[in-house]
Coordinates of C-alpha atoms and ligand atoms in Angstrom, one line a residue:
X55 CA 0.0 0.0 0.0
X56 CA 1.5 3.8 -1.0
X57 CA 0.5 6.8 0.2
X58 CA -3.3 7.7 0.2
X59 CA -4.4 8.6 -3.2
X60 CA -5.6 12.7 -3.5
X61 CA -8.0 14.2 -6.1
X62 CA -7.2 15.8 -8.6
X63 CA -8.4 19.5 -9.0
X64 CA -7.3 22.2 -10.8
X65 CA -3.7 20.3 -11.8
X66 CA -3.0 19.6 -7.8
X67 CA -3.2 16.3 -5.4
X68 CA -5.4 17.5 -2.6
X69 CA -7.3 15.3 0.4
X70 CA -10.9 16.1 0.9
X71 CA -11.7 16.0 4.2
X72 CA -11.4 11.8 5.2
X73 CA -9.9 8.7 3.8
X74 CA -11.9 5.4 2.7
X75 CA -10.4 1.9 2.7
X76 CA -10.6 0.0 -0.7
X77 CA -10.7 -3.3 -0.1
X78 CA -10.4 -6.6 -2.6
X79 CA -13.3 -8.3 -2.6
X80 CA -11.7 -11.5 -3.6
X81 CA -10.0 -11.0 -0.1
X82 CA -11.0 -8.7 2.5
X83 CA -7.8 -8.9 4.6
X84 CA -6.2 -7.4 1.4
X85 CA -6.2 -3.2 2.2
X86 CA -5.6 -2.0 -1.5
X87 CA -4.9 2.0 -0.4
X88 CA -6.8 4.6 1.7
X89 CA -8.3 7.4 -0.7
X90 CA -9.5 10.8 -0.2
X91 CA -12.7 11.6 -0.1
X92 CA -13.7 15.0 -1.7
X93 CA -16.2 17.7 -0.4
X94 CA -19.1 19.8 -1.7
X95 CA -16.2 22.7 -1.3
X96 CA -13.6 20.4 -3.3
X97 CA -16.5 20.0 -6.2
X98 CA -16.9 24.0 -6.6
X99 CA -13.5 24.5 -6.7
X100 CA -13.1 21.9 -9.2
X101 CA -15.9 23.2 -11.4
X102 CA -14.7 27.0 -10.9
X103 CA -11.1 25.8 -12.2
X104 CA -13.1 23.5 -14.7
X105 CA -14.7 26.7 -15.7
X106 CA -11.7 29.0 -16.4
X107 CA -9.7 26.3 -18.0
X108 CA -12.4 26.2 -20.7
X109 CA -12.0 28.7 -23.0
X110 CA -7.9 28.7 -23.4
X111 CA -8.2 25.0 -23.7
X112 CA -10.9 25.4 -26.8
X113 CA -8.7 28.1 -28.1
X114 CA -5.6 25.5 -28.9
X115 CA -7.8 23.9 -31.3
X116 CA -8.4 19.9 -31.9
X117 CA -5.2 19.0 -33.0
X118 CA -3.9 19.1 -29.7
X119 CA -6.4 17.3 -28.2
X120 CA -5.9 14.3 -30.3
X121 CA -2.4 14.7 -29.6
X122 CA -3.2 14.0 -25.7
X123 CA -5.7 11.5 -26.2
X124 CA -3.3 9.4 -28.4
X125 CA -0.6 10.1 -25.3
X126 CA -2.9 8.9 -22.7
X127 CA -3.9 5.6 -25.2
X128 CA -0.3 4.7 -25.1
X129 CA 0.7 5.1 -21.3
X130 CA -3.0 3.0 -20.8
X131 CA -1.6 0.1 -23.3
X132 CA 1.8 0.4 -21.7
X133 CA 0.5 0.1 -18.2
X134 CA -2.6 -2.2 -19.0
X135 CA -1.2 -5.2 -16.8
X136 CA -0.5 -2.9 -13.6
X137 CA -3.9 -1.1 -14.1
X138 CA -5.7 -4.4 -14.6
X139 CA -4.3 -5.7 -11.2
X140 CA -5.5 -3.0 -9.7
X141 CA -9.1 -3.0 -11.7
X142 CA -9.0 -7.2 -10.6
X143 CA -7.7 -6.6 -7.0
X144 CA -10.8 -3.8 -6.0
X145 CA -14.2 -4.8 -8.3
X146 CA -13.1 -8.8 -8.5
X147 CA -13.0 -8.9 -12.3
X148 CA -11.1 -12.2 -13.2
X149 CA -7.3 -11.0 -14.5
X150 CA -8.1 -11.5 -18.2
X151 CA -10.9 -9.6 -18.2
X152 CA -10.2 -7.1 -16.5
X153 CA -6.6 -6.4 -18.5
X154 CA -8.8 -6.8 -21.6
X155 CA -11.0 -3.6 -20.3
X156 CA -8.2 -1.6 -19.6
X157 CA -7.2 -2.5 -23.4
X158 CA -10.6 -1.2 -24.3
X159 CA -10.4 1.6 -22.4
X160 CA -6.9 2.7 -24.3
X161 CA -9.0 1.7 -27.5
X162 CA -11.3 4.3 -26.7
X163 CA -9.2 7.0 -26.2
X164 CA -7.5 6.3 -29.4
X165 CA -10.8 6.3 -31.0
X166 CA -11.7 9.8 -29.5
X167 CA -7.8 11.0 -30.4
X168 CA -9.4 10.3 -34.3
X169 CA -12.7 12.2 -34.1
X170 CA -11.4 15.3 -32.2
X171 CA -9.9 15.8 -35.6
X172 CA -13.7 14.9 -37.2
X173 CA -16.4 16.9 -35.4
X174 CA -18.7 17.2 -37.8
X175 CA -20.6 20.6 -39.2
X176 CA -22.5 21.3 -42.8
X177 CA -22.4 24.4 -45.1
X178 CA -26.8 24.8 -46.0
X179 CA -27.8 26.9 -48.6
X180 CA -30.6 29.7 -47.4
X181 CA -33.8 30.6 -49.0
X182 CA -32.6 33.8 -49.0
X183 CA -29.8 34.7 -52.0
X184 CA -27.1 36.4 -50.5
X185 CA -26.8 34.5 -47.4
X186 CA -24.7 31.2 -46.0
X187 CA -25.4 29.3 -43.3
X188 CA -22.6 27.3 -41.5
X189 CA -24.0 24.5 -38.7
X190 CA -20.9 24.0 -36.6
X191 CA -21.1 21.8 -33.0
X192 CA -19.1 23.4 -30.0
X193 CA -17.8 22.3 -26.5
X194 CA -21.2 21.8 -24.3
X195 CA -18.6 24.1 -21.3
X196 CA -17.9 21.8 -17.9
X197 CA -19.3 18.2 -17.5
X198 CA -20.1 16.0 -14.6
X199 CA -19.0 12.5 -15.2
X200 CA -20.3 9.3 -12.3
X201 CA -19.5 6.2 -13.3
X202 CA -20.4 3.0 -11.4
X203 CA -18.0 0.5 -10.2
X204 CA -18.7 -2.6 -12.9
X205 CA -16.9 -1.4 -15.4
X206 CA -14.2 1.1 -13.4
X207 CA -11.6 1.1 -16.5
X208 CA -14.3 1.1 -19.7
X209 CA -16.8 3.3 -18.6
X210 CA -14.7 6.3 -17.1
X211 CA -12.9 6.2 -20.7
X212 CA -16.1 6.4 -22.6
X213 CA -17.2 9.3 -21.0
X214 CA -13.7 11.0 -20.6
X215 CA -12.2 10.3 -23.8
X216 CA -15.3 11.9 -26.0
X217 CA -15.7 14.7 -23.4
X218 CA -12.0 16.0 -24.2
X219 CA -12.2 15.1 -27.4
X220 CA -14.7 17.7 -28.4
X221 CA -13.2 20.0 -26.1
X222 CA -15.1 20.6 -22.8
X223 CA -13.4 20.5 -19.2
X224 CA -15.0 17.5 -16.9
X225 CA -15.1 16.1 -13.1
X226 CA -15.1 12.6 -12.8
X227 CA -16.2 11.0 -9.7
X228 CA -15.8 7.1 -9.7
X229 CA -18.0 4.5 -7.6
X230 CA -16.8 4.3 -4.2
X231 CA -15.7 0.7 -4.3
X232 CA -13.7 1.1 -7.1
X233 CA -11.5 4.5 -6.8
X234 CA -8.0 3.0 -7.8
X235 CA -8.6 2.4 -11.5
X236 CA -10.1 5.6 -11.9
X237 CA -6.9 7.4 -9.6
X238 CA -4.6 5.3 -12.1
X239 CA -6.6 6.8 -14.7
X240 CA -6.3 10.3 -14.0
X241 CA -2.5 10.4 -13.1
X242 CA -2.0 9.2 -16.5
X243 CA -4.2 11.9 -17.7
X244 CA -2.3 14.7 -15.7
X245 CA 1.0 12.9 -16.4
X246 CA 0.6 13.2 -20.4
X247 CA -0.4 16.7 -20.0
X248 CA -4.1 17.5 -19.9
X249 CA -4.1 21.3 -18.7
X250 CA -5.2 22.3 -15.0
X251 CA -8.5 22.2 -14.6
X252 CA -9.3 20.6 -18.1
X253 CA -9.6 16.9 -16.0
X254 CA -11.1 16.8 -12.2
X255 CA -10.8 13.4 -10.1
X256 CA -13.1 13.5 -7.0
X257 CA -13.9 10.6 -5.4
X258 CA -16.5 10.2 -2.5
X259 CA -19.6 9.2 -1.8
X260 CA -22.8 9.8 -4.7
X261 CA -24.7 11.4 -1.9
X262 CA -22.5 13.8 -1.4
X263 CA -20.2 14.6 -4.5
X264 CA -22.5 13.0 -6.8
X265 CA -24.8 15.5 -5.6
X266 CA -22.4 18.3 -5.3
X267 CA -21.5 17.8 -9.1
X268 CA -25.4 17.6 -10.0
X269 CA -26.4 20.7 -8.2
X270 CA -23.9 23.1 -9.6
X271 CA -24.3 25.8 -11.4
X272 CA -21.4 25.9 -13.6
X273 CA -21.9 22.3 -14.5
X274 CA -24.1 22.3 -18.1
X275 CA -24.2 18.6 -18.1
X276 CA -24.2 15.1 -16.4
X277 CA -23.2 11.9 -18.0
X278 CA -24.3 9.1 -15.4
X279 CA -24.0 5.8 -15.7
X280 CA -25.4 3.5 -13.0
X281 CA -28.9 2.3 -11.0
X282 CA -32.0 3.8 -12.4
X283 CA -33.0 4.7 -8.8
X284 CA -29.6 6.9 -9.1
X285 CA -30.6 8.7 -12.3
X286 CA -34.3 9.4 -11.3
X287 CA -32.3 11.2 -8.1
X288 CA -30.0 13.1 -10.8
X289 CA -32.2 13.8 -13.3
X290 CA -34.3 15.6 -10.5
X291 CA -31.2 18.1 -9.8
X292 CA -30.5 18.1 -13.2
X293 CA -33.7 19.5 -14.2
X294 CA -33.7 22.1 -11.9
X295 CA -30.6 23.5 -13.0
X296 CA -31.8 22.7 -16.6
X297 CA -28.5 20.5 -17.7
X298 CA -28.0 18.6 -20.6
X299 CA -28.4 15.1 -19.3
X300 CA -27.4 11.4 -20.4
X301 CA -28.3 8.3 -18.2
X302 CA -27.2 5.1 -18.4
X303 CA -28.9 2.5 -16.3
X304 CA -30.2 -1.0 -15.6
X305 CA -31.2 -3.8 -18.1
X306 CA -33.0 -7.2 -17.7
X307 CA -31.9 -8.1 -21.1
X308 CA -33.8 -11.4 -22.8
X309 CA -31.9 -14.1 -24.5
X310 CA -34.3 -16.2 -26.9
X311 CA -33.6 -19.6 -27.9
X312 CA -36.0 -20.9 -30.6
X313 CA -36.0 -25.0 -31.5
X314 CA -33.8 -24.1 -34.6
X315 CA -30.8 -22.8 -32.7
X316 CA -27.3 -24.5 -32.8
X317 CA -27.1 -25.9 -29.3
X318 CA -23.0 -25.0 -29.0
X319 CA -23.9 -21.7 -29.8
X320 CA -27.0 -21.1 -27.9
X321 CA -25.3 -22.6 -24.7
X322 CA -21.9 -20.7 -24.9
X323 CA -24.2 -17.6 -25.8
X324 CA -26.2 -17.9 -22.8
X325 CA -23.1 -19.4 -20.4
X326 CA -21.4 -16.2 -21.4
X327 CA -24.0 -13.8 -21.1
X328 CA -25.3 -14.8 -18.3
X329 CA -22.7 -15.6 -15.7
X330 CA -19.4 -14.2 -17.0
X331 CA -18.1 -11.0 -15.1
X332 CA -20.2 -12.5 -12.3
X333 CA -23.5 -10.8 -14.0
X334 CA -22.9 -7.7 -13.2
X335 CA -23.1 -6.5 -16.7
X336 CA -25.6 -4.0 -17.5
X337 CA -26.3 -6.0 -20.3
X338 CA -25.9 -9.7 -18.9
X339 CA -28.5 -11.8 -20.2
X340 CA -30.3 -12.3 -16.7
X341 CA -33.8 -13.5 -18.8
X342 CA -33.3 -16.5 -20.6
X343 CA -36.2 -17.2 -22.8
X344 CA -36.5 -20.9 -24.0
X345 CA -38.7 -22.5 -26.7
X346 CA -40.3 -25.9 -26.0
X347 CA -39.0 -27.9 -28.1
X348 CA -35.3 -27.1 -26.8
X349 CA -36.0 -26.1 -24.0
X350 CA -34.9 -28.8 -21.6
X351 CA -32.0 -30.0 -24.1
X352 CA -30.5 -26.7 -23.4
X353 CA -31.5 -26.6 -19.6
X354 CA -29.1 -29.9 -19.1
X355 CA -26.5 -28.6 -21.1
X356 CA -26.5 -25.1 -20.1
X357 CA -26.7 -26.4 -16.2
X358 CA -23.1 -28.7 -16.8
X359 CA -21.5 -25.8 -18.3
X360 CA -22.0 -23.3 -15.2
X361 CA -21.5 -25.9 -12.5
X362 CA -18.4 -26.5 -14.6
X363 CA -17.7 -22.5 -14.2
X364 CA -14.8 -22.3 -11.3
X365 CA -15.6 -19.4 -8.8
X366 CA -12.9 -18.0 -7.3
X367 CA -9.9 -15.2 -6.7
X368 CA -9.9 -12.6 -9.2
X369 CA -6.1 -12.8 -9.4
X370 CA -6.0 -16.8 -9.5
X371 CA -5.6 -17.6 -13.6
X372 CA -7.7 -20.6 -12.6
X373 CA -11.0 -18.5 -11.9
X374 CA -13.8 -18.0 -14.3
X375 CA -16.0 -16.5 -12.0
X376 CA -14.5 -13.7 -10.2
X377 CA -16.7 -12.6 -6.2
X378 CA -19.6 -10.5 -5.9
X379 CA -18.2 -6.9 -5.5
X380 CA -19.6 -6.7 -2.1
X381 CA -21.3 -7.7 0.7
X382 CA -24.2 -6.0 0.4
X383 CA -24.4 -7.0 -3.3
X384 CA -23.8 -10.4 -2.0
X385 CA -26.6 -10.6 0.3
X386 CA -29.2 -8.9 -2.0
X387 CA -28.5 -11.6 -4.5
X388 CA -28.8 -14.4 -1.7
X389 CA -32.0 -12.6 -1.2
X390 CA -33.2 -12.8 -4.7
X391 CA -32.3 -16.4 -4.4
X392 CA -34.8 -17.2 -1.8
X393 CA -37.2 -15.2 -3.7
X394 CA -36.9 -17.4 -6.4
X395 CA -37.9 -20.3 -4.1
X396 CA -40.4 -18.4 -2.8
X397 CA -41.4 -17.5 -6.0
X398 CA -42.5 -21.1 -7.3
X399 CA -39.3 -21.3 -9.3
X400 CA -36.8 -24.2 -9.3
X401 CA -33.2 -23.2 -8.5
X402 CA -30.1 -24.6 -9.5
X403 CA -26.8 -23.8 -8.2
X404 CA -27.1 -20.4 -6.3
X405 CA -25.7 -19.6 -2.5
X406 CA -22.4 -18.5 -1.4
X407 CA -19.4 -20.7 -1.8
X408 CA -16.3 -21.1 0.0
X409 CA -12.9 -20.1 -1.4
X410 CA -9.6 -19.8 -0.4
X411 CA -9.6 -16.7 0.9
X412 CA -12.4 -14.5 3.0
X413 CA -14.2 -13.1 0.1
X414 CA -17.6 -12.7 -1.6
X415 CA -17.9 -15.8 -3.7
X416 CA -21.3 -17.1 -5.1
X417 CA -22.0 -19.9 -7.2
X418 CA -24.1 -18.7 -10.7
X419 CA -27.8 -20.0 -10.1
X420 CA -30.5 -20.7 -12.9
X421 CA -34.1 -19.9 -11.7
X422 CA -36.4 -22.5 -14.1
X423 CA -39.6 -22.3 -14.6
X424 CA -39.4 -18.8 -14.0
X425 CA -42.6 -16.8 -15.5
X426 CA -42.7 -13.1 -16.7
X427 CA -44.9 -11.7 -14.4
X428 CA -42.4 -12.8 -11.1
X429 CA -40.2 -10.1 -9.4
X430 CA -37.1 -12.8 -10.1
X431 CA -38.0 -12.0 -14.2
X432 CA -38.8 -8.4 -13.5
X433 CA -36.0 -7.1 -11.6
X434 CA -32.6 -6.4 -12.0
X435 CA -30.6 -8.2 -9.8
X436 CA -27.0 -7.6 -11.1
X437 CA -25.2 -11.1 -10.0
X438 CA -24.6 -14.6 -11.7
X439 CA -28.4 -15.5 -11.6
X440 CA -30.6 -16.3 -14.6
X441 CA -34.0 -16.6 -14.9
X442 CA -35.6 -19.1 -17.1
X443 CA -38.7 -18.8 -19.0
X444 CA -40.5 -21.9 -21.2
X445 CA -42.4 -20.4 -24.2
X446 CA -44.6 -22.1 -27.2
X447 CA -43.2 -19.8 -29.9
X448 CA -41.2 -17.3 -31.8
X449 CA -44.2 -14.5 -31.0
X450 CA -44.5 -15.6 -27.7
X451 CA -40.6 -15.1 -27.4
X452 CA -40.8 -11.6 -28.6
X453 CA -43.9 -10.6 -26.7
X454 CA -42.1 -12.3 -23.3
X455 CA -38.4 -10.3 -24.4
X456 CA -40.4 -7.1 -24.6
X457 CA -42.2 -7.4 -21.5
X458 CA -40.2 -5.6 -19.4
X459 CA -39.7 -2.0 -18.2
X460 CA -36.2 -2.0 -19.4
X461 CA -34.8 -2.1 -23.0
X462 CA -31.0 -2.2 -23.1
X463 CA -29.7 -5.6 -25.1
X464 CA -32.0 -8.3 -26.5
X465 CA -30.4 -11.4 -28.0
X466 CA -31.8 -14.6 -29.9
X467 CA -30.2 -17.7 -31.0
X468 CA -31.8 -19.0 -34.3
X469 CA -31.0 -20.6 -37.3
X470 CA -34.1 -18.9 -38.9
X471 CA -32.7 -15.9 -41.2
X472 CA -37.0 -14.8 -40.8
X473 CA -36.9 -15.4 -37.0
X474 CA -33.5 -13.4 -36.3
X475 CA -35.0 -10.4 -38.9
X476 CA -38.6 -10.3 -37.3
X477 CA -36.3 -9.8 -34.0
X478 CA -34.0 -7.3 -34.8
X479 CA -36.8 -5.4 -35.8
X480 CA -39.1 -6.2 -33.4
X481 CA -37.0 -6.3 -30.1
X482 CA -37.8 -2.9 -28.0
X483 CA -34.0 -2.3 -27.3
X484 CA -30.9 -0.6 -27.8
X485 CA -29.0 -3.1 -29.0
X486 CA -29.8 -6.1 -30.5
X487 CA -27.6 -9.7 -30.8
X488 CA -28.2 -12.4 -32.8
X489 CA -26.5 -15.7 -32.1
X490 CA -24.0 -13.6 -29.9
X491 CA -24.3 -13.0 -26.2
X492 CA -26.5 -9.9 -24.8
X493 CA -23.1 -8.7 -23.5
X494 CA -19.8 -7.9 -25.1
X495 CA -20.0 -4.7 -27.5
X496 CA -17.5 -3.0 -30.3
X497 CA -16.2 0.2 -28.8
X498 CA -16.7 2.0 -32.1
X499 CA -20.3 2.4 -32.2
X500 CA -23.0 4.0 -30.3
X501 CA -24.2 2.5 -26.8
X502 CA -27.5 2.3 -25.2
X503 CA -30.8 1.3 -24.7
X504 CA -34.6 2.4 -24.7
X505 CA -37.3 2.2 -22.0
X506 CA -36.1 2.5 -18.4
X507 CA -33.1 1.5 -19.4
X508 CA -31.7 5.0 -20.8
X509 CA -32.1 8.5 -21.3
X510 CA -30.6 11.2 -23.1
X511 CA -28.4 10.7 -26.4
X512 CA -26.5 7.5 -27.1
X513 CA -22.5 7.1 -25.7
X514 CA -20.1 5.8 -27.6
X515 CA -18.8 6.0 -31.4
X516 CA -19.3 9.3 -33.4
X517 CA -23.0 9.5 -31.6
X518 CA -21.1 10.7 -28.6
X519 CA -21.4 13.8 -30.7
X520 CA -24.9 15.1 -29.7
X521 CA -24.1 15.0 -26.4
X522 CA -20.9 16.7 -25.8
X523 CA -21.5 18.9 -28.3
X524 CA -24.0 21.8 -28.8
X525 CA -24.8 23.0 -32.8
X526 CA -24.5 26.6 -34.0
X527 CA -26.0 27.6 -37.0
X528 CA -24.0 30.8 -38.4
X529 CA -25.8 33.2 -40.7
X530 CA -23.4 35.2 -42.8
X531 CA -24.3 38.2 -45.5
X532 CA -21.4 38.6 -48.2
X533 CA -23.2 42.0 -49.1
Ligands
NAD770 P1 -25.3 3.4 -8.4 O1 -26.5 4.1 -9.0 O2 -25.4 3.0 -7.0 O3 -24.0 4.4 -8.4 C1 -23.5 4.9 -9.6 C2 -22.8 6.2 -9.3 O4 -23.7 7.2 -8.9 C3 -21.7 6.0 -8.3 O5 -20.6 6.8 -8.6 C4 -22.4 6.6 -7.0 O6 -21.5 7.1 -6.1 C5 -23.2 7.8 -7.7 N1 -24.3 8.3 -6.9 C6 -25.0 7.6 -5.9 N2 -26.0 8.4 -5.4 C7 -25.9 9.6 -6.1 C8 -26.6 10.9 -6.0 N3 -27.6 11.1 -5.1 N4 -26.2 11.9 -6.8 C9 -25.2 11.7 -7.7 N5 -24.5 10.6 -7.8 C10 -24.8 9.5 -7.0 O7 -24.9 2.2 -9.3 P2 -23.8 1.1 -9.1 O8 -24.2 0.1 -8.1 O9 -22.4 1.7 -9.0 O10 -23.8 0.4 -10.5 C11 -24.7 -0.7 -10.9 C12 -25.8 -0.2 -11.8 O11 -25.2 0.4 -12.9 C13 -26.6 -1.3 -12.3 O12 -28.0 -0.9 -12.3 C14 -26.2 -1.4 -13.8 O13 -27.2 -1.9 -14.6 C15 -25.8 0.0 -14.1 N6 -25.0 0.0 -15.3 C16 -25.5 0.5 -16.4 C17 -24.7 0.6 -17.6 C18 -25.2 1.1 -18.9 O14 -24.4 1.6 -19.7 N7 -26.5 1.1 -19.1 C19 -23.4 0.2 -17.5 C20 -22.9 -0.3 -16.3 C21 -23.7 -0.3 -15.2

């Protein structure tokens, strides 16, 4: 353990006003590092710099902002084993993965580094002669960034990386129980030479710099990503201070599997979807939707592949299945376990298993005969537990995959070129997958979903655009 890690604000390490333990939740006598916890006072000051940083930051043009993000992809690929120690060691993501999100997040600031040098504008004829109209986008001014701790490497970067890109000034504040990817993060950031005030690390609790961020007046915008509880609570501020507003939230995202599918597919689909990352994916496949006629073929073979799954250590290369990231996400799933029983479902798997070290390890569970009206089907329970529902047919799957107040990622596994159309057309989602799991997305193109699931413009890809953006349209007269 070093030093306890600062925020960042205004180009300086300062310490809030407390420290908070991070602890591995693949181990919870491992202390990763004490970090500081920022204030209300720590956020205005951070948005004041934020705010005078702006306009000498815009005025040095996009070059040099593709310049830094290319800087800061290269330290992240350079350092993408330490930070994915550190991602493994505090959110319990299995080594692999979690070094193959840090490569995504490098990804995405290479990406960004490409369209700072893109941002996209038209030249419109008027009706009237004489006069030219230029449609240019410009910086949206200082943006609040709150990320939540599944994705601690990714999701910072895909809010970061396009916020810089098109040249506004942001405060990021990671989840609580994941602050060291985020600190790693932001040295880098500093390190390669993002100007004071341009980048702002404070961490803390969402109640109180969450808030602080939200409330502020010189903030113009909120990119959230997180519960949907969460962004009802920010889109409340938001409103009131009339901010541009993005949410990212929740999903309870269906995976059909009609008669016709390839089993191997189907079941490594599902297997991934469903249980990898430990389900806490935003877009795990947490609703598996089952013809008849395959139905139980899949059941047995699905249920031998995730008993199969070894839980364990994040850092132990034999793990599949990193812990829960927390107790009290632990318990919550236990909970939803026994509601499953209580439910009328039968459960397989499921309950917390021993490892060889004091941390938060469950064993995936499958919820059969699961139907769409129970709170196991309904609600998003963010954990390696599936819910499985029986259906008679391809409309029945649809109708069942829509019936749901979210709408992130729908999948189905078909060999029916009809069935997989009718689907992507008919699925009431963001994204759709066919014959691929719910999760697991290109970091080129846009991200997000519909119903409860989202609000605002999409992330991601050159759609990131409309929201760090704002349009101008010019009106000039030659005489
Ligand atoms: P969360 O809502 O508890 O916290 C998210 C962030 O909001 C954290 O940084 C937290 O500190 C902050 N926060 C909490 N209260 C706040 C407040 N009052 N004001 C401002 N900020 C506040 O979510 P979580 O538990 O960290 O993450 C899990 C959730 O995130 C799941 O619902 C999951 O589906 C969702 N998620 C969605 C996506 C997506 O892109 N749709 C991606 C990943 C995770």
């Amino acid at each position: 353990m070093t030093d306890p890690h600062l925020n960042l604000i205004d180009g300086a390490w300062l310490p809030g006003d407390h420290l908070t333990e991070n602890r591995n939740p693949s181990d919870r006598s491992d202390l990763i590092g004490l970090y500081a916890s920022a204030t209300a006072e720590d956020v205005d000051r951070a948005a004041r710099a934020a705010h005078a940083a702006l306009t000498p930051w815009q005025a040095r043009g996009p070059l040099v902002r593709a310049e830094l993000l290319d800087r800061i992809a290269r330290r992240i690929d350079a350092e993408a084993e330490a930070i994915g120690q550190m991602l493994a060691r505090e959110e319990g993501k299995i080594l692999p993965e979690a070094i193959a999100e840090v490569r995504r997040a490098a990804q995405i600031f290479r990406f960004y580094g490409g369209e700072a040098l893109r941002i996209p504008g038209e030249a419109i004829a008027s009706v009237r002669p004489g006069v030219d109209i230029e449609v240019t986008r410009e910086p949206v001014g200082v943006i609040g960034l709150i990320t939540p701790w599944n994705f601690p490497a990714a999701i910072p970067a895909w809010k970061v990386a396009p916020a810089l890109a098109y040249g506004n000034a942001v405060l990021l504040k990671p989840a609580e129980l994941v602050p060291g990817t985020a600190h790693h993060l932001a040295r880098i950031i500093h390190e390669e030479g993002c100007p004071p005030g341009i980048f702002n690390l404070v961490m803390g609790p969402g109640s109180v710099v969450g808030r602080a961020m939200a409330d502020h007046s010189l903030v113009t915008a909120i990119s959230f990503t997180g519960s949907v509880a969460t962004g009802r609570a920010i889109a409340r501020g938001a409103a009131a201070g009339m901010k541009k507003l993005q949410l990212e939230m929740g999903g309870k995202n269906p995976m059909v599997v009609l008669d016709d599918a390839d089993l191997d597919i189907a079941v490594a689909a599902c297997l991934n979807g469903a249980f990898f990352s430990t389900g806490q994916r935003c877009t795990a496949s947490s609703r598996l939707i089952l013809q008849a006629g395959i139905h139980d073929a899949f059941v047995a073979r699905l249920t031998e592949a995730m008993q199969a799954l070894r839980v364990g250590p994040a850092l132990d290369p034999a793990s599949q299945i990193g812990p829960v990231v927390s107790s009290a996400q632990l318990q919550s799933n236990l909970a939803y376990i026994e509601l499953a029983h209580a439910e009328g479902c039968e459960v397989i798997g499921g309950g917390q298993s021993g490892g060889p070290t004091d941390g938060f390890f469950q064993r995936p569970a499958l919820f059969l005969n699961a139907q769409s009206t129970m709170r196991v089907a309904r609600e998003e329970i963010f954990g390696p537990c599936a819910a499985v529902i029986r259906v008679r047919d391809f409309d029945e799957a649809l109708s069942v995959a829509n019936d749901s107040d979210y709408g992130l990622s729908a999948g189905i596994c078909t060999g029916s070129l009809k069935h997989a159309r009718a689907f992507r057309h008919g699925a009431r989602a963001g994204m759709v997958m066919v014959n691929l799991p719910t999760a697991g997305v290109d970091f080129h193109v846009p991200f997000g979903g519909t119903k409860g699931s989202s609000h605002g413009s999409r992330e991601q890809g050159r759609q990131a655009v409309e929201f760090y953006t704002t349009v101008k349209t010019a009106y000039s007269f030659g005489g």
